[in-house]
mmCIF file of C-alpha atoms in Angstrom:
data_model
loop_
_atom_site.group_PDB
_atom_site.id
_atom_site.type_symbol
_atom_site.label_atom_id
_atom_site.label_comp_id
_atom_site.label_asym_id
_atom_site.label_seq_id
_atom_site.Cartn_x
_atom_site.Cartn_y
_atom_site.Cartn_z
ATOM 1 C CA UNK A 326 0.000 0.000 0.000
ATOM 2 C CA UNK A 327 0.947 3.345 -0.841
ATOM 3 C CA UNK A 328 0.236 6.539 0.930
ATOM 4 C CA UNK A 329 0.827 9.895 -0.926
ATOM 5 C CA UNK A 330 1.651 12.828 1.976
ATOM 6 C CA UNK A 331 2.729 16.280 1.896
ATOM 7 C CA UNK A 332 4.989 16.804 5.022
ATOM 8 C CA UNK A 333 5.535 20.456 4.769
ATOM 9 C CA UNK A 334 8.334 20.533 7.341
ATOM 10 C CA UNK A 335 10.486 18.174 6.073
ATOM 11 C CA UNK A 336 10.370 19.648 3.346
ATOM 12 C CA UNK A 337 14.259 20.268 1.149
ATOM 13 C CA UNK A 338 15.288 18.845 4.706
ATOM 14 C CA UNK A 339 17.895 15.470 4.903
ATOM 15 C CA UNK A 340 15.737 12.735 7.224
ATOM 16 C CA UNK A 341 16.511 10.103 9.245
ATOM 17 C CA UNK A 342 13.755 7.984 11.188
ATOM 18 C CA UNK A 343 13.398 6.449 14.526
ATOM 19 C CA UNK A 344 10.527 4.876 16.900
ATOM 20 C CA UNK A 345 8.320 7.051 14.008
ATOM 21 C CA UNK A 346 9.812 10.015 14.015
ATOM 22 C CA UNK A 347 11.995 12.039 11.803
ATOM 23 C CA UNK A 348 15.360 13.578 12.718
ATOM 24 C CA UNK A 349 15.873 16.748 10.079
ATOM 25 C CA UNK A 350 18.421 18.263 9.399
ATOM 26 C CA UNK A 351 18.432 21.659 6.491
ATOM 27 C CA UNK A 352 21.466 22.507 4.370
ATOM 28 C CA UNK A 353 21.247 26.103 4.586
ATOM 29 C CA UNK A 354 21.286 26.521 8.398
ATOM 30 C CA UNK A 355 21.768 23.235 9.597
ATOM 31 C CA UNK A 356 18.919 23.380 11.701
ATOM 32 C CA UNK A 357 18.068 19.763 13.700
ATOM 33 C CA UNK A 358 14.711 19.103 14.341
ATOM 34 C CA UNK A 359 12.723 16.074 16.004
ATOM 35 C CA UNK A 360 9.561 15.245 13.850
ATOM 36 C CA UNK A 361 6.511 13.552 13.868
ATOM 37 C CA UNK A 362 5.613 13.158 9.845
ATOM 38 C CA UNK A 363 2.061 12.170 10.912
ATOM 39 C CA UNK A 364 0.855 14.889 13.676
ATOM 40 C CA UNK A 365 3.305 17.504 12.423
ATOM 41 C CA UNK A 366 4.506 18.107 15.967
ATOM 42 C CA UNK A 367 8.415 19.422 15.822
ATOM 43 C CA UNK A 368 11.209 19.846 19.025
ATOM 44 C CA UNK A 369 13.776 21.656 18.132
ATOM 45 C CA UNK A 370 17.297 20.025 18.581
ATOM 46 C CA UNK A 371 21.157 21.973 19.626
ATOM 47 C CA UNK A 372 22.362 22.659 16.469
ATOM 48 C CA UNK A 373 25.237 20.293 15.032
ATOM 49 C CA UNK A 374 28.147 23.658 16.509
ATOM 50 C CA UNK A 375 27.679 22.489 19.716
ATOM 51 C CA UNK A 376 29.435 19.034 19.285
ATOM 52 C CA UNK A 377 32.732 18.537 20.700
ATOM 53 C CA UNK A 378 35.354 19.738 18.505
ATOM 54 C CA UNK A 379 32.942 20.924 15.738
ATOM 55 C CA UNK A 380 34.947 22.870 13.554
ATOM 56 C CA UNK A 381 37.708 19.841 12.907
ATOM 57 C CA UNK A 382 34.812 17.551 12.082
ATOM 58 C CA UNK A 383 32.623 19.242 10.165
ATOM 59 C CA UNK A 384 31.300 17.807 6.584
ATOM 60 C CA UNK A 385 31.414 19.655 3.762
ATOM 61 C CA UNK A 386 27.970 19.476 3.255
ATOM 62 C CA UNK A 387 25.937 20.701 6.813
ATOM 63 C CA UNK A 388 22.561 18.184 6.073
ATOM 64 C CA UNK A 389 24.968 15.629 6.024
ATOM 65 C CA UNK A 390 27.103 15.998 9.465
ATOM 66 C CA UNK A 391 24.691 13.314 10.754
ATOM 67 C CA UNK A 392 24.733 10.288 9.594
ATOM 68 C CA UNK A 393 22.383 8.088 12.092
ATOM 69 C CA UNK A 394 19.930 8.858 14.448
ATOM 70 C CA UNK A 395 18.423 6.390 17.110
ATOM 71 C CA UNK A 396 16.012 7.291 20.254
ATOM 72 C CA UNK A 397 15.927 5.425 23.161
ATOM 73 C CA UNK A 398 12.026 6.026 24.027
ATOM 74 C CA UNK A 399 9.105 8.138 22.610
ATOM 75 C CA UNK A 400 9.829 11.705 22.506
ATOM 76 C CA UNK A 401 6.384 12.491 24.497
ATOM 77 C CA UNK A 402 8.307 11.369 27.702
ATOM 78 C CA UNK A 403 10.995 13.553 29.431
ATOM 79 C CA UNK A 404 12.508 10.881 29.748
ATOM 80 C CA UNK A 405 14.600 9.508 26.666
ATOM 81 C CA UNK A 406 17.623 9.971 24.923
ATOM 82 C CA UNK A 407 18.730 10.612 21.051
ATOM 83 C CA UNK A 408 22.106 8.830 20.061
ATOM 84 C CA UNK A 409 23.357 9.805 16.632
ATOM 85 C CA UNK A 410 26.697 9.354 14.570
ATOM 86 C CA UNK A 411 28.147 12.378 13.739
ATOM 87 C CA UNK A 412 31.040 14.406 12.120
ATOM 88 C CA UNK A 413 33.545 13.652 9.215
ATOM 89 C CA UNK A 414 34.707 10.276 10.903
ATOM 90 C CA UNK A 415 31.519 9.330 12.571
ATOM 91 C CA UNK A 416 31.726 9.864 16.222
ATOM 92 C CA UNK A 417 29.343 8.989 18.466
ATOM 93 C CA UNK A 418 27.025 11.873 20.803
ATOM 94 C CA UNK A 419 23.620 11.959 22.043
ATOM 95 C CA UNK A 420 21.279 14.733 23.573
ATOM 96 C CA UNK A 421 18.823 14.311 26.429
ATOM 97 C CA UNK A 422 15.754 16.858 26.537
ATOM 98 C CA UNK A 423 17.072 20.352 28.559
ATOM 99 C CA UNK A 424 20.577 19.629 27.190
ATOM 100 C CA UNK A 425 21.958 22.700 25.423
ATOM 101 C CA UNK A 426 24.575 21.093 23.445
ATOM 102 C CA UNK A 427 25.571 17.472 22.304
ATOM 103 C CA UNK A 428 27.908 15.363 24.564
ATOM 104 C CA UNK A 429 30.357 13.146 22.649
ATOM 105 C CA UNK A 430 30.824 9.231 23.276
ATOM 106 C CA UNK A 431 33.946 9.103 25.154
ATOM 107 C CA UNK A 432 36.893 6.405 24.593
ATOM 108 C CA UNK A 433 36.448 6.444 20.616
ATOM 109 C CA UNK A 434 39.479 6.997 18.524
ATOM 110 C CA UNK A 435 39.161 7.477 14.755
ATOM 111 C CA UNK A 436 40.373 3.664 14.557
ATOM 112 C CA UNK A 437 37.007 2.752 15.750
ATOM 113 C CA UNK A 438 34.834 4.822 13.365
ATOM 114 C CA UNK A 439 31.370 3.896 14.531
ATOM 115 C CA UNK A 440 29.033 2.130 11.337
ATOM 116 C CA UNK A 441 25.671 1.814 13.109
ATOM 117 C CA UNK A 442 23.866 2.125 16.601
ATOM 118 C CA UNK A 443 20.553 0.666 17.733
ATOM 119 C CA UNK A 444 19.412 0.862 21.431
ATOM 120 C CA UNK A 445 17.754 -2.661 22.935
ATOM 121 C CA UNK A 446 17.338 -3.446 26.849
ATOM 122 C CA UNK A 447 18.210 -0.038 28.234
ATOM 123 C CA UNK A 448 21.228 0.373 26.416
ATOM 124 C CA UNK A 449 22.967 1.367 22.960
ATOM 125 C CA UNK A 450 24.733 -1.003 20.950
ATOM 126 C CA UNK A 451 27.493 0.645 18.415
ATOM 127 C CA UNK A 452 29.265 -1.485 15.873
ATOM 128 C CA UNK A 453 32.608 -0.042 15.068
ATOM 129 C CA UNK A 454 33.818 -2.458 12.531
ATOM 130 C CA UNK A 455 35.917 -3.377 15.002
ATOM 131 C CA UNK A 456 33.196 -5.375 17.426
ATOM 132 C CA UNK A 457 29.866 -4.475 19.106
ATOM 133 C CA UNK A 458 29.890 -1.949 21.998
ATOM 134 C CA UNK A 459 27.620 -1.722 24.348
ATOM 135 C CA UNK A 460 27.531 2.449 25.587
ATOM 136 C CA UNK A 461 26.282 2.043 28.984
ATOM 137 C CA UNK A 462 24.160 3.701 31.877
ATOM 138 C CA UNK A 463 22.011 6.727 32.700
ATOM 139 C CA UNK A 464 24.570 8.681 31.388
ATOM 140 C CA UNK A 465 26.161 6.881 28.264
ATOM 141 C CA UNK A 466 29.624 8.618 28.281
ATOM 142 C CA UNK A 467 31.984 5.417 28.009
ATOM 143 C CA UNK A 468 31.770 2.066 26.062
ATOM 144 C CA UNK A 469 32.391 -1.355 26.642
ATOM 145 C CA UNK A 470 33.305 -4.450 24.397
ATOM 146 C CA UNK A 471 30.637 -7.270 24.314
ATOM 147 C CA UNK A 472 32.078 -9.126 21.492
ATOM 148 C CA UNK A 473 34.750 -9.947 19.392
ATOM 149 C CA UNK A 474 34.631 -9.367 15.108
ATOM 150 C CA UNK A 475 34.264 -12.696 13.508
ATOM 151 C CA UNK A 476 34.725 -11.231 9.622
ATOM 152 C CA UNK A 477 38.605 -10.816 9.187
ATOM 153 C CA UNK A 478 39.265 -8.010 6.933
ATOM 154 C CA UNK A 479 36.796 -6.695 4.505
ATOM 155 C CA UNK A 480 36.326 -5.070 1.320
ATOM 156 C CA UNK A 481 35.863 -1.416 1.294
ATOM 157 C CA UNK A 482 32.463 -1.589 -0.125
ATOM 158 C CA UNK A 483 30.839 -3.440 2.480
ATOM 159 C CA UNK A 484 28.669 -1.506 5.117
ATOM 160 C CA UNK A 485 27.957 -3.234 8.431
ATOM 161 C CA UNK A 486 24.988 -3.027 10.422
ATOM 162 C CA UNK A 487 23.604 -3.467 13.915
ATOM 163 C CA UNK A 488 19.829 -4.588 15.503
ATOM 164 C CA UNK A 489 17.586 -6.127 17.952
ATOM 165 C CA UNK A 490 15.614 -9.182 17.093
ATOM 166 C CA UNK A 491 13.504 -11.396 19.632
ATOM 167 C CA UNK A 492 15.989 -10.553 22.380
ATOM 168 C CA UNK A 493 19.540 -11.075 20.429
ATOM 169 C CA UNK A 494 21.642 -8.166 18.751
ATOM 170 C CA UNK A 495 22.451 -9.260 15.110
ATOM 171 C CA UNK A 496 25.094 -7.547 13.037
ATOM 172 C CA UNK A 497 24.783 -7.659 9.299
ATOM 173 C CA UNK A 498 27.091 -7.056 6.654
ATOM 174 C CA UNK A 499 25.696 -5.573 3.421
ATOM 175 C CA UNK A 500 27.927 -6.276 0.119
ATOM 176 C CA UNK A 501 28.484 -3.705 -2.858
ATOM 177 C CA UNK A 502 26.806 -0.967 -0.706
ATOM 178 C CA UNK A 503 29.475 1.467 -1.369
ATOM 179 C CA UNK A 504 31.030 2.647 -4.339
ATOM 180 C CA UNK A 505 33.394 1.330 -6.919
ATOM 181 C CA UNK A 506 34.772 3.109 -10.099
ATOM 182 C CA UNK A 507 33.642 1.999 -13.260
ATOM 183 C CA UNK A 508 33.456 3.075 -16.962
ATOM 184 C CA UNK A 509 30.133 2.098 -18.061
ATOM 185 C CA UNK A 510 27.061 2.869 -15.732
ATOM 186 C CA UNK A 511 24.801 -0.147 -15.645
ATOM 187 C CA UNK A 512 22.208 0.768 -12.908
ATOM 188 C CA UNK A 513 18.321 -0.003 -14.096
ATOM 189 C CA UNK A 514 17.916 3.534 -14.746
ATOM 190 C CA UNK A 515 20.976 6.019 -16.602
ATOM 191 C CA UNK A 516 21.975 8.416 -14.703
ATOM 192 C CA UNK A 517 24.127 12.064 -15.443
ATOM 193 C CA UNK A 518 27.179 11.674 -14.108
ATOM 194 C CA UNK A 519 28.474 14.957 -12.914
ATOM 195 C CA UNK A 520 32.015 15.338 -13.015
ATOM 196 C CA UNK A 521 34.690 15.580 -10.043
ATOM 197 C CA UNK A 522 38.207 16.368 -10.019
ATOM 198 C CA UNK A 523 40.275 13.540 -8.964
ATOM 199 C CA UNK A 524 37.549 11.216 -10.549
ATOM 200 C CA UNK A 525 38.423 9.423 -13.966
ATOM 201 C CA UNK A 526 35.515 7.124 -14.026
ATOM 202 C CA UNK A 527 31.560 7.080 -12.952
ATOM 203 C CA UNK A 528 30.999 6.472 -9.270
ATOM 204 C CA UNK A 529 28.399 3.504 -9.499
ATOM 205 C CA UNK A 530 27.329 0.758 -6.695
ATOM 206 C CA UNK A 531 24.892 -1.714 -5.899
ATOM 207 C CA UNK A 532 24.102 -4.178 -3.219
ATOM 208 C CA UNK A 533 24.935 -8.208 -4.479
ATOM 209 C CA UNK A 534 24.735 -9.793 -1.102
ATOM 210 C CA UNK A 535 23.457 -10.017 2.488
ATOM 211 C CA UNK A 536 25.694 -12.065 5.645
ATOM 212 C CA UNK A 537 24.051 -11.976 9.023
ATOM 213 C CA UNK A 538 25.643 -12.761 12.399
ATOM 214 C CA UNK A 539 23.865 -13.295 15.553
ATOM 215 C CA UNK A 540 25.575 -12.112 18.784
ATOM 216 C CA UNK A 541 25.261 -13.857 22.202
ATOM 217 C CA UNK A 542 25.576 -10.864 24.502
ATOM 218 C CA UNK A 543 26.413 -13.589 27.912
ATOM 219 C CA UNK A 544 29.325 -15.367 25.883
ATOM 220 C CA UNK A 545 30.285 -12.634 23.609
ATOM 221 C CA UNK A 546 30.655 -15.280 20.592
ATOM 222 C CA UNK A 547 29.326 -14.345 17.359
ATOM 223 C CA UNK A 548 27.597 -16.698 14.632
ATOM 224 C CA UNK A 549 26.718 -16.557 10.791
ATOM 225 C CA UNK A 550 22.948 -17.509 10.186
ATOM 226 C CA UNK A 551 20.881 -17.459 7.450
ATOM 227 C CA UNK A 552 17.652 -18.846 9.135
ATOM 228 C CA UNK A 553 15.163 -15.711 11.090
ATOM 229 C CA UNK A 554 12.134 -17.820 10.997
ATOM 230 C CA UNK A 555 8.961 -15.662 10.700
ATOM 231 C CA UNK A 556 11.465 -12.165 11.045
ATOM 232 C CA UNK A 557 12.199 -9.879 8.518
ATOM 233 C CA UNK A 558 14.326 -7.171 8.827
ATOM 234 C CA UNK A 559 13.617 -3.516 7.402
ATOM 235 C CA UNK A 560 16.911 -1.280 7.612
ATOM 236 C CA UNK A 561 20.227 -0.485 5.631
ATOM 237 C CA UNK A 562 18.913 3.440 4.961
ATOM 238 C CA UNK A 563 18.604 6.117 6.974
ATOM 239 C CA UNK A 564 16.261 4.869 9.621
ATOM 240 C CA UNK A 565 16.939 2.778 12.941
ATOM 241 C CA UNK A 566 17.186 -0.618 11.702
ATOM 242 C CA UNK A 567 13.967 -2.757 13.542
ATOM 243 C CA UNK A 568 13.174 -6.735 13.287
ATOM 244 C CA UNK A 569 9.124 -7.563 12.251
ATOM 245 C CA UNK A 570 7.320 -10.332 12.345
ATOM 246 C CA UNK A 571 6.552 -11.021 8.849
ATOM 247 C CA UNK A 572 2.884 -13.164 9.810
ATOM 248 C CA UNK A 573 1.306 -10.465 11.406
ATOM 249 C CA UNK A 574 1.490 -8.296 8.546
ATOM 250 C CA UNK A 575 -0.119 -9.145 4.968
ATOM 251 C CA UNK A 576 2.993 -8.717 1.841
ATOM 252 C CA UNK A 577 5.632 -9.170 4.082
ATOM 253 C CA UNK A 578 7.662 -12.310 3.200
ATOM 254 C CA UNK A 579 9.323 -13.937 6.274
ATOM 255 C CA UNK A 580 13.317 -14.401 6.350
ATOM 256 C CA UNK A 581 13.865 -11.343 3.937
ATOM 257 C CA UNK A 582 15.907 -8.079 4.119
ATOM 258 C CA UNK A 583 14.155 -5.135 2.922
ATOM 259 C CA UNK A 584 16.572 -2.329 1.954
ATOM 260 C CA UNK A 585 17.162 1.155 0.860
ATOM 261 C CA UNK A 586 20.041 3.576 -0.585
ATOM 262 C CA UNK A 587 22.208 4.583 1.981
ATOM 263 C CA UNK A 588 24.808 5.459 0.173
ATOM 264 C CA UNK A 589 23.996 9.257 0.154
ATOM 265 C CA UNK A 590 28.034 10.285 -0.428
ATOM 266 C CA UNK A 591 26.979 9.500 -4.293
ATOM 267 C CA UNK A 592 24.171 11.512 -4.344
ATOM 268 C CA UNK A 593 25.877 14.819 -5.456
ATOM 269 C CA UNK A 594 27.007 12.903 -8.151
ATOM 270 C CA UNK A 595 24.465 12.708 -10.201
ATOM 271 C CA UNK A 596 22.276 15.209 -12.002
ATOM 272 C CA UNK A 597 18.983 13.190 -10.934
ATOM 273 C CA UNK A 598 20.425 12.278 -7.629
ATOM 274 C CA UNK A 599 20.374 8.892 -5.864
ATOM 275 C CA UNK A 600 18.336 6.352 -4.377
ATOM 276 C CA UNK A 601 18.336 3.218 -6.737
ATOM 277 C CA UNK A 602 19.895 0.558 -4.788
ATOM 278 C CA UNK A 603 17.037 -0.868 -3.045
ATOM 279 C CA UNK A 604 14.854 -4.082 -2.975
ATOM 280 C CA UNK A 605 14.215 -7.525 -0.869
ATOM 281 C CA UNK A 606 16.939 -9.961 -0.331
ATOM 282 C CA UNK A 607 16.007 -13.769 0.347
ATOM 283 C CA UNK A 608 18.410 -15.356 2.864
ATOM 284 C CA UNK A 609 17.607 -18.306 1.777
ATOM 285 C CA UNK A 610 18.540 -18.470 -1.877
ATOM 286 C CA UNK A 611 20.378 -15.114 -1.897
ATOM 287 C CA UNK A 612 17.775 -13.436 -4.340
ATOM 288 C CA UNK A 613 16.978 -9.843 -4.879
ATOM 289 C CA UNK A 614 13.657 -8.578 -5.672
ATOM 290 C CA UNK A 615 12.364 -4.798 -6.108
ATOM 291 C CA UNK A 616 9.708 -3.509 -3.120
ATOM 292 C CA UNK A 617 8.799 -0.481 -4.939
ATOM 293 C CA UNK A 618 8.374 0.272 -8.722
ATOM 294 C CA UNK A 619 8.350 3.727 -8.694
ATOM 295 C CA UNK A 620 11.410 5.980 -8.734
ATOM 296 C CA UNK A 621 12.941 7.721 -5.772
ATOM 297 C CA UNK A 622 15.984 9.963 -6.664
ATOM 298 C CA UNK A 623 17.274 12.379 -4.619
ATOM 299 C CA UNK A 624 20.346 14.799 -3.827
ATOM 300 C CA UNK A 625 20.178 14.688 0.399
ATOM 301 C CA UNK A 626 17.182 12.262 1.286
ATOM 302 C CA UNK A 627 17.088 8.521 0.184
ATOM 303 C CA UNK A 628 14.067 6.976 0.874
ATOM 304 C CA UNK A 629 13.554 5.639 4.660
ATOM 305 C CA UNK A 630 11.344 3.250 5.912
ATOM 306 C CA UNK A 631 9.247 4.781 8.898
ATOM 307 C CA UNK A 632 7.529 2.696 11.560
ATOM 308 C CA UNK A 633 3.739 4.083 12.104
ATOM 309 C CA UNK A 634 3.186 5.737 15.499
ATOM 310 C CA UNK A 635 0.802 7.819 17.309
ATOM 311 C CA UNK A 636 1.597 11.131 18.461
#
């Protein structure tokens, strides 16, 4: 089902989604807002200045200084807090409501560049290609290792991932995600290739291939499956990454991965934008099929999947 909706707001804004709402972020300003696409209610967030260290960390582009945005409860409470991944090398901070400024993630160095968070039990999970972190307590200003990175080394285009399904933390490793230089562009749709100094060939990608590890949080080991019974899992964009269970709602195939473009860093370039590299991948025979047959391009917001809540 498809619904067609104006969200005035958001509108020429970069989005990211949790719990139903929609962290946005402008390019002019660089304003950060919390909203709910639905109601229309808005909180306005510290702008991205007031990070530690702002000025050496700052992207060239200010809608895309945050890369991930994940709350830890429904923003109706006082009680909650918003983690996100932020800067040029992807540090993690987080803001609790009355805070005037963002507080960064201590004990990170810019060998443990942070790939995804999700927060499950009363605490945030960070993978850091490195292994899962759990960022602990009321206060969540130090991390501590909960498991050890089973992968050995990886390509360069692979993009790693981090959830919460039916009480276990699964990382997932998403191949072809990322770019590679090519000469011919062979995506379903051509694209205008804008370009870049330093660039001798078309920046083109496309996801080929899905691994996902389940992590025991009591023994810290780490195992490959390709079995999530009646789950599916709908993340790899810029929403927190959530775990359904496919029988309770109608079109939703069990054991699947249902994906979006992430890869916003191509975005620029291309005259139509990005967007293309979604679909549903079978873990059990390693298919890919599209979810939606429209087109989606876009220069600063890929297309998100957002979980329905009430305001």
């Amino acid at each position: 089902m498809v619904l067609h909706k104006r969200i005035p707001k958001a509108t020429g804004k970069r989005c990211m989604e949790s719990m139903g709402w929609l962290i946005t972020v402008g390019d002019d300003e660089g304003e950060i807002n919390l909203l709910h696409p639905f109601s229309g209610v808005q909180f306005e967030l510290p702008h991205q200045n007031t990070t530690e260290n702002y000025d050496n960390h700052a992207t060239l582009h200010l809608m895309t200084f945050f890369q991930k945005a994940v709350l830890s409860g429904s923003p109706h409470t006082s009680d909650y807090i918003l983690m996100v991944i932020e800067g040029d090398i992807d540090f993690l901070s987080f803001w609790r409501p009355g805070d005037l400024r963002w507080t960064r993630i201590e004990e990170q160095t810019p060998q443990s560049t942070i790939g995804d968070v999700v927060h499950f039990n009363g605490h945030f999970y960070a993978f850091d290609f490195f292994w899962p972190r759990d960022v602990d307590g009321p206060e969540p200003t130090k991390t501590h290792i909960v498991a050890q990175q089973p992968f050995g080394p990886r390509d360069s285009r692979d993009k790693l991932y981090i959830l919460e399904s039916l009480g276990s933390l699964f990382v997932v490793v998403r191949v072809g995600g990322r770019a590679r230089h090519v000469k011919d562009d062979y995506d379903r749709i051509p694209l205008t290739f804008i370009p870049v100094e330093g660039v001798v060939a078309e920046l083109t990608y496309g996801t080929t291939d899905f691994q996902v590890f389940q992590v025991d949080l009591a023994s810290g080991k780490v195992t490959r499956t390709k079995e999530l019974g009646d789950r599916s899992f709908f993340f790899l964009g810029a929403n927190a990454s959530i775990s359904v269970q496919a029988s309770q709602f109608p079109g939703i195939k069990p054991n699947h991965i249902y994906f979006t473009d992430d890869y916003w860093e191509t975005y620029l370039h291309y005259e139509e934008g990005g967007g293309l590299d979604m679909g549903v991948f079978s873990l059990a025979d390693g298919s890919i099929q599209p979810h939606y047959k429209g087109v989606s391009l876009s220069h600063f917001c890929p297309p998100i999947w957002v979980t329905p809540t009430l305001c």
